[in-house]
mmCIF file of C-alpha atoms in Angstrom:
data_model
loop_
_atom_site.group_PDB
_atom_site.id
_atom_site.type_symbol
_atom_site.label_atom_id
_atom_site.label_comp_id
_atom_site.label_asym_id
_atom_site.label_seq_id
_atom_site.Cartn_x
_atom_site.Cartn_y
_atom_site.Cartn_z
ATOM 1 C CA MET U 358 95.060 24.423 -22.711
ATOM 2 C CA PRO U 359 96.910 21.361 -22.556
ATOM 3 C CA THR U 360 98.990 20.764 -26.151
ATOM 4 C CA THR U 361 99.483 16.461 -25.108
ATOM 5 C CA PHE U 362 97.433 13.795 -24.552
ATOM 6 C CA PHE U 363 98.648 13.305 -20.736
ATOM 7 C CA GLY U 364 98.330 16.719 -20.366
ATOM 8 C CA TRP U 365 94.736 17.003 -21.251
ATOM 9 C CA VAL U 366 94.494 13.792 -19.278
ATOM 10 C CA GLY U 367 95.524 15.599 -16.217
ATOM 11 C CA PHE U 368 93.345 18.584 -16.777
ATOM 12 C CA LEU U 369 90.233 16.416 -17.168
ATOM 13 C CA ILE U 370 91.136 14.892 -14.768
ATOM 14 C CA LYS U 371 91.465 17.935 -12.143
ATOM 15 C CA GLN U 372 88.500 19.181 -13.374
ATOM 16 C CA TYR U 373 85.689 16.276 -13.565
ATOM 17 C CA GLY U 374 87.670 14.047 -10.868
ATOM 18 C CA GLY U 375 84.417 14.392 -8.974
ATOM 19 C CA LEU U 376 82.008 13.358 -11.312
ATOM 20 C CA PHE U 377 83.739 10.721 -12.104
ATOM 21 C CA LEU U 378 84.432 9.557 -8.250
ATOM 22 C CA THR U 379 80.542 9.789 -8.531
ATOM 23 C CA GLY U 380 80.148 7.457 -11.275
ATOM 24 C CA THR U 381 82.574 4.783 -10.143
ATOM 25 C CA GLY U 382 80.290 4.625 -6.865
ATOM 26 C CA VAL U 383 77.214 4.958 -8.467
ATOM 27 C CA THR U 384 79.139 1.650 -10.870
ATOM 28 C CA LEU U 385 79.957 -0.612 -7.219
ATOM 29 C CA LEU U 386 76.574 0.268 -6.139
ATOM 30 C CA VAL U 387 74.523 -1.232 -8.674
ATOM 31 C CA SER U 388 76.983 -3.889 -9.393
ATOM 32 C CA ILE U 389 77.512 -5.425 -6.188
ATOM 33 C CA THR U 390 73.507 -4.792 -4.731
ATOM 34 C CA GLY U 391 72.641 -6.164 -7.979
ATOM 35 C CA THR U 392 75.106 -9.625 -7.789
ATOM 36 C CA VAL U 393 73.963 -10.102 -4.602
ATOM 37 C CA PHE U 394 70.375 -10.093 -4.919
ATOM 38 C CA GLY U 395 70.729 -11.781 -7.930
ATOM 39 C CA PHE U 396 72.588 -14.504 -6.741
ATOM 40 C CA LEU U 397 70.159 -14.941 -4.003
ATOM 41 C CA ILE U 398 67.351 -15.422 -6.923
ATOM 42 C CA GLY U 399 69.552 -17.204 -8.742
ATOM 43 C CA LEU U 400 70.191 -19.739 -5.393
ATOM 44 C CA LEU U 401 66.190 -19.834 -4.838
ATOM 45 C CA VAL U 402 65.788 -21.067 -8.082
ATOM 46 C CA ALA U 403 68.163 -23.159 -8.949
ATOM 47 C CA ILE U 404 67.020 -25.316 -5.191
ATOM 48 C CA ALA U 405 63.525 -25.198 -7.120
ATOM 49 C CA ARG U 406 64.658 -26.678 -10.069
ATOM 50 C CA THR U 407 66.776 -29.375 -8.344
ATOM 51 C CA ILE U 408 63.279 -30.828 -6.507
ATOM 52 C CA GLU U 409 62.243 -34.124 -7.745
ATOM 53 C CA PRO U 410 58.378 -35.152 -7.338
ATOM 54 C CA PRO U 411 58.813 -37.889 -3.756
ATOM 55 C CA ARG U 412 57.374 -40.967 -4.407
ATOM 56 C CA GLY U 413 53.845 -42.297 -4.968
ATOM 57 C CA ALA U 414 53.424 -38.632 -5.340
ATOM 58 C CA GLY U 415 49.445 -37.499 -7.153
ATOM 59 C CA SER U 416 49.618 -36.509 -11.169
ATOM 60 C CA VAL U 417 48.345 -32.962 -9.290
ATOM 61 C CA ARG U 418 51.249 -32.541 -7.775
ATOM 62 C CA ARG U 419 54.008 -33.949 -10.503
ATOM 63 C CA GLY U 420 52.178 -31.362 -12.388
ATOM 64 C CA LEU U 421 52.653 -28.299 -10.719
ATOM 65 C CA LEU U 422 56.726 -29.329 -10.898
ATOM 66 C CA ARG U 423 56.976 -30.104 -13.907
ATOM 67 C CA ALA U 424 54.653 -26.476 -14.538
ATOM 68 C CA LEU U 425 57.055 -24.263 -11.972
ATOM 69 C CA HIS U 426 60.327 -26.292 -13.570
ATOM 70 C CA MET U 427 59.468 -24.763 -16.994
ATOM 71 C CA LEU U 428 57.749 -21.846 -16.240
ATOM 72 C CA LEU U 429 62.076 -21.292 -14.252
ATOM 73 C CA GLY U 430 63.930 -22.162 -17.449
ATOM 74 C CA ALA U 431 61.202 -19.289 -19.345
ATOM 75 C CA TYR U 432 63.021 -17.484 -17.210
ATOM 76 C CA ILE U 433 66.856 -18.031 -17.498
ATOM 77 C CA GLN U 434 66.335 -18.456 -21.503
ATOM 78 C CA VAL U 435 65.230 -15.365 -21.835
ATOM 79 C CA PHE U 436 67.263 -13.388 -19.448
ATOM 80 C CA ARG U 437 70.120 -15.468 -20.867
ATOM 81 C CA GLY U 438 68.953 -14.731 -24.046
ATOM 82 C CA THR U 439 68.593 -11.095 -24.414
ATOM 83 C CA PRO U 440 70.842 -8.261 -24.629
ATOM 84 C CA MET U 441 70.582 -6.496 -20.790
ATOM 85 C CA ILE U 442 70.595 -3.041 -23.416
ATOM 86 C CA VAL U 443 67.219 -4.244 -24.392
ATOM 87 C CA GLN U 444 66.135 -5.430 -20.440
ATOM 88 C CA ALA U 445 66.904 -2.507 -19.619
ATOM 89 C CA MET U 446 64.908 -0.351 -21.833
ATOM 90 C CA VAL U 447 62.135 -3.190 -22.117
ATOM 91 C CA ILE U 448 61.873 -2.792 -18.153
ATOM 92 C CA TYR U 449 62.288 1.178 -17.811
ATOM 93 C CA TYR U 450 60.250 2.612 -20.608
ATOM 94 C CA GLY U 451 57.272 -0.171 -20.526
ATOM 95 C CA SER U 452 56.797 0.105 -16.773
ATOM 96 C CA MET U 453 56.277 3.849 -17.427
ATOM 97 C CA GLN U 454 54.263 3.492 -20.822
ATOM 98 C CA TYR U 455 52.080 0.531 -19.849
ATOM 99 C CA MET U 456 51.504 0.518 -15.917
ATOM 100 C CA GLY U 457 52.212 3.799 -15.106
ATOM 101 C CA LEU U 458 55.088 3.499 -12.952
ATOM 102 C CA ASP U 459 58.017 6.207 -12.966
ATOM 103 C CA MET U 460 60.811 3.751 -11.056
ATOM 104 C CA ASP U 461 64.035 5.472 -9.774
ATOM 105 C CA HIS U 462 67.085 5.077 -12.315
ATOM 106 C CA THR U 463 69.744 3.831 -9.956
ATOM 107 C CA ALA U 464 66.470 1.189 -8.311
ATOM 108 C CA ALA U 465 65.698 0.092 -12.239
ATOM 109 C CA ALA U 466 69.609 -0.126 -12.458
ATOM 110 C CA ILE U 467 69.546 -2.358 -9.771
ATOM 111 C CA PHE U 468 66.127 -4.592 -10.447
ATOM 112 C CA VAL U 469 67.347 -5.156 -13.688
ATOM 113 C CA ILE U 470 71.084 -5.955 -13.080
ATOM 114 C CA SER U 471 68.974 -8.557 -10.466
ATOM 115 C CA ILE U 472 67.186 -10.105 -12.756
ATOM 116 C CA ASN U 473 70.037 -10.501 -14.692
ATOM 117 C CA THR U 474 72.205 -12.004 -13.355
ATOM 118 C CA GLY U 475 69.549 -14.406 -11.096
ATOM 119 C CA ALA U 476 69.400 -16.150 -14.563
ATOM 120 C CA TYR U 477 72.847 -17.004 -15.024
ATOM 121 C CA MET U 478 73.411 -17.839 -11.461
ATOM 122 C CA ALA U 479 70.582 -20.373 -11.335
ATOM 123 C CA GLU U 480 72.696 -22.322 -13.611
ATOM 124 C CA ILE U 481 75.720 -21.431 -12.367
ATOM 125 C CA ILE U 482 74.332 -22.315 -8.934
ATOM 126 C CA ARG U 483 73.264 -26.095 -10.214
ATOM 127 C CA GLY U 484 76.288 -26.821 -11.976
ATOM 128 C CA GLY U 485 77.754 -26.282 -8.333
ATOM 129 C CA ILE U 486 75.920 -28.667 -6.687
ATOM 130 C CA ILE U 487 75.675 -31.417 -9.461
ATOM 131 C CA SER U 488 78.578 -31.144 -8.889
ATOM 132 C CA VAL U 489 78.086 -32.820 -5.318
ATOM 133 C CA ASP U 490 78.229 -36.377 -5.130
ATOM 134 C CA LYS U 491 75.590 -37.806 -5.034
ATOM 135 C CA GLY U 492 75.553 -40.030 -2.459
ATOM 136 C CA GLN U 493 75.681 -37.280 -0.289
ATOM 137 C CA PHE U 494 72.204 -36.325 -1.480
ATOM 138 C CA GLU U 495 71.071 -40.192 -0.442
ATOM 139 C CA ALA U 496 72.838 -40.257 2.690
ATOM 140 C CA ALA U 497 70.596 -36.521 4.342
ATOM 141 C CA HIS U 498 67.813 -38.427 2.603
ATOM 142 C CA SER U 499 68.250 -41.221 4.423
ATOM 143 C CA ILE U 500 68.839 -40.078 7.857
ATOM 144 C CA GLY U 501 64.739 -37.759 7.311
ATOM 145 C CA MET U 502 66.322 -34.842 5.768
ATOM 146 C CA THR U 503 64.041 -32.675 3.544
ATOM 147 C CA HIS U 504 65.205 -31.787 0.536
ATOM 148 C CA TRP U 505 65.410 -27.745 2.487
ATOM 149 C CA GLN U 506 67.828 -29.323 4.981
ATOM 150 C CA THR U 507 69.597 -31.111 2.516
ATOM 151 C CA MET U 508 70.837 -28.196 0.677
ATOM 152 C CA THR U 509 71.376 -25.885 2.812
ATOM 153 C CA THR U 510 73.366 -28.369 5.538
ATOM 154 C CA VAL U 511 75.342 -30.732 3.732
ATOM 155 C CA VAL U 512 75.041 -29.710 -0.609
ATOM 156 C CA LEU U 513 74.789 -25.436 -0.732
ATOM 157 C CA PRO U 514 78.485 -25.373 1.756
ATOM 158 C CA GLN U 515 80.616 -27.480 -0.853
ATOM 159 C CA ALA U 516 78.551 -26.182 -3.852
ATOM 160 C CA ILE U 517 79.248 -22.235 -2.887
ATOM 161 C CA ARG U 518 83.149 -23.198 -2.323
ATOM 162 C CA ASN U 519 82.834 -24.841 -6.194
ATOM 163 C CA ILE U 520 81.304 -22.062 -7.608
ATOM 164 C CA LEU U 521 83.055 -19.494 -6.424
ATOM 165 C CA PRO U 522 85.354 -18.562 -9.287
ATOM 166 C CA SER U 523 81.950 -18.416 -11.104
ATOM 167 C CA VAL U 524 80.315 -15.569 -9.007
ATOM 168 C CA GLY U 525 83.157 -13.746 -8.834
ATOM 169 C CA ASN U 526 83.703 -13.624 -12.328
ATOM 170 C CA GLU U 527 80.116 -12.683 -12.558
ATOM 171 C CA PHE U 528 80.332 -10.012 -10.606
ATOM 172 C CA ILE U 529 83.388 -8.974 -13.020
ATOM 173 C CA VAL U 530 80.990 -9.226 -15.673
ATOM 174 C CA ASN U 531 78.291 -6.669 -13.822
ATOM 175 C CA ILE U 532 80.734 -3.721 -13.202
ATOM 176 C CA LYS U 533 81.521 -4.142 -16.649
ATOM 177 C CA ASP U 534 77.801 -4.671 -18.407
ATOM 178 C CA SER U 535 76.669 -1.642 -15.830
ATOM 179 C CA SER U 536 78.010 0.718 -18.525
ATOM 180 C CA VAL U 537 75.267 -0.075 -20.733
ATOM 181 C CA LEU U 538 72.799 1.596 -18.164
ATOM 182 C CA ASN U 539 73.311 4.557 -19.732
ATOM 183 C CA VAL U 540 70.147 4.065 -22.144
ATOM 184 C CA ILE U 541 68.095 4.647 -19.413
ATOM 185 C CA ALA U 542 70.118 7.797 -17.801
ATOM 186 C CA VAL U 543 71.225 5.624 -14.618
ATOM 187 C CA SER U 544 74.440 8.187 -13.543
ATOM 188 C CA GLU U 545 77.242 5.830 -13.194
ATOM 189 C CA LEU U 546 80.819 6.114 -14.727
ATOM 190 C CA PHE U 547 79.887 5.610 -18.863
ATOM 191 C CA PHE U 548 77.279 8.135 -18.388
ATOM 192 C CA GLN U 549 79.069 10.549 -16.601
ATOM 193 C CA ALA U 550 82.602 10.429 -19.036
ATOM 194 C CA LYS U 551 80.275 11.402 -22.000
ATOM 195 C CA SER U 552 79.294 14.333 -20.039
ATOM 196 C CA ALA U 553 82.736 14.877 -19.587
ATOM 197 C CA ALA U 554 83.688 14.243 -22.570
ATOM 198 C CA GLY U 555 81.087 16.683 -24.559
ATOM 199 C CA THR U 556 82.862 19.745 -22.683
ATOM 200 C CA TYR U 557 85.836 20.238 -24.774
ATOM 201 C CA PHE U 558 85.237 17.135 -27.468
ATOM 202 C CA ARG U 559 87.988 15.283 -26.244
ATOM 203 C CA TYR U 560 86.431 11.099 -25.945
ATOM 204 C CA PHE U 561 90.162 9.333 -26.467
ATOM 205 C CA GLU U 562 91.346 10.852 -22.589
ATOM 206 C CA VAL U 563 88.129 10.437 -21.382
ATOM 207 C CA TYR U 564 87.702 7.318 -21.991
ATOM 208 C CA PHE U 565 90.702 6.297 -21.355
ATOM 209 C CA ILE U 566 90.625 7.229 -17.777
ATOM 210 C CA VAL U 567 87.332 5.025 -17.718
ATOM 211 C CA ALA U 568 88.948 2.014 -19.034
ATOM 212 C CA VAL U 569 91.896 2.713 -16.121
ATOM 213 C CA ILE U 570 89.295 2.669 -14.075
ATOM 214 C CA TYR U 571 87.461 0.108 -14.426
ATOM 215 C CA LEU U 572 90.736 -2.129 -15.103
ATOM 216 C CA VAL U 573 91.687 -0.678 -11.721
ATOM 217 C CA LEU U 574 87.903 -2.263 -10.471
ATOM 218 C CA THR U 575 87.642 -5.265 -11.766
ATOM 219 C CA LEU U 576 91.252 -6.048 -10.557
ATOM 220 C CA THR U 577 90.770 -4.220 -7.180
ATOM 221 C CA VAL U 578 87.658 -7.440 -7.683
ATOM 222 C CA SER U 579 89.668 -9.900 -8.674
ATOM 223 C CA ARG U 580 92.155 -9.945 -5.400
ATOM 224 C CA ILE U 581 90.263 -9.659 -3.227
ATOM 225 C CA LEU U 582 87.961 -12.812 -4.366
ATOM 226 C CA ARG U 583 91.646 -14.481 -4.688
ATOM 227 C CA PHE U 584 92.468 -14.279 -1.208
ATOM 228 C CA VAL U 585 88.416 -15.591 -0.514
ATOM 229 C CA GLU U 586 89.178 -18.200 -2.013
ATOM 230 C CA LYS U 587 91.910 -18.710 -0.465
ATOM 231 C CA LYS U 588 90.695 -18.534 2.836
ATOM 232 C CA MET U 589 87.674 -21.108 2.064
ATOM 233 C CA ASP U 590 90.249 -23.259 1.387
ATOM 234 C CA GLY U 591 91.440 -23.863 4.569
ATOM 235 C CA PRO U 592 94.930 -24.209 6.363
ATOM 236 C CA ASP U 593 97.747 -25.907 4.532
ATOM 237 C CA ASN U 594 98.440 -28.372 7.102
ATOM 238 C CA TYR U 595 96.317 -29.771 9.725
ATOM 239 C CA VAL U 596 96.599 -32.990 11.299
ATOM 240 C CA ILE U 597 93.631 -35.850 12.077
ATOM 241 C CA HIS U 598 94.418 -37.570 14.985
ATOM 242 C CA GLY U 599 92.118 -41.379 15.672
ATOM 243 C CA SER U 600 90.165 -43.392 13.643
ATOM 244 C CA GLN U 601 87.679 -45.872 13.675
ATOM 245 C CA SER U 602 89.594 -48.657 12.515
ATOM 246 C CA ASP U 603 92.669 -47.707 14.410
ATOM 247 C CA SER U 604 93.063 -45.446 17.583
ATOM 248 C CA ARG U 605 96.917 -45.413 16.713
ATOM 249 C CA ALA U 606 96.339 -43.632 13.775
ATOM 250 C CA GLU U 607 97.731 -40.520 13.665
ATOM 251 C CA ILE U 608 97.745 -38.548 9.765
ATOM 252 C CA VAL U 609 100.073 -35.272 9.443
ATOM 253 C CA VAL U 610 98.909 -33.891 5.402
ATOM 254 C CA SER U 611 101.533 -31.320 4.812
ATOM 255 C CA ARG U 612 101.397 -29.632 0.908
ATOM 256 C CA ALA U 613 105.467 -28.790 1.164
ATOM 257 C CA ASN U 614 105.942 -32.475 1.861
ATOM 258 C CA GLU U 615 104.696 -35.930 1.122
ATOM 259 C CA GLU U 616 107.462 -37.888 1.989
ATOM 260 C CA GLU U 617 107.291 -37.206 5.839
ATOM 261 C CA VAL U 618 103.491 -37.600 5.951
ATOM 262 C CA GLN U 619 104.307 -41.537 4.287
ATOM 263 C CA LYS U 620 106.838 -42.377 7.059
ATOM 264 C CA ARG U 621 104.327 -41.047 9.633
ATOM 265 C CA TRP U 622 101.364 -43.088 8.103
ATOM 266 C CA ASN U 623 103.725 -46.582 7.916
ATOM 267 C CA LYS U 624 104.533 -45.999 11.617
#
């Protein structure tokens, strides 16, 4: 048997590498799927919460819209105000005890992460929508666009770029917080680590390996998201030819040479 720390680390990786890989795969599955579904839930909730009653709307329509806003607000407060581990226990065991549902562990994990993430995403996306200039809403409505058309074609493309760092941060949080789902026997990374640690009672070495795996996952995701952000920023250099006010206008923008921009503009 090994006698040193790194000797035990190598031994445990050799013995339980398959378990660690399986757990990592399940962790990525539930975190990616849950984040995607949570984003879609948050998107719908955020759009619904920005709907204002049109002028001349009746009291019934105003009352229904207000009730919808209150219901969505309650959903956000409940799922942001309670820990995911408690939500998992209530949803999984509550559905089993009172509804007779025998949910699949992985499906239950995805459902819990989705509705939990949806509550956070709703506020993140609403903040992104608010960050878009109000004049663009008014311009879209002035040409006859509906609220849904305004959101999907004008506002959301800008808002999503603004909130991308926050969305990425939520994904990273889900990768780490998926570890709490071991309480409903989801075979993610932390659950598999408990099995490996209990065999030889080498808890420190096993959880050191797990910590490194989580760190690699989060750093990799951070780099990928940063690459996506740069792609969405567009090229550093671009040219705009022509102008409604001056047909001779030619603007060449370069972040590396602002003096050249000024010279060309003066010409």
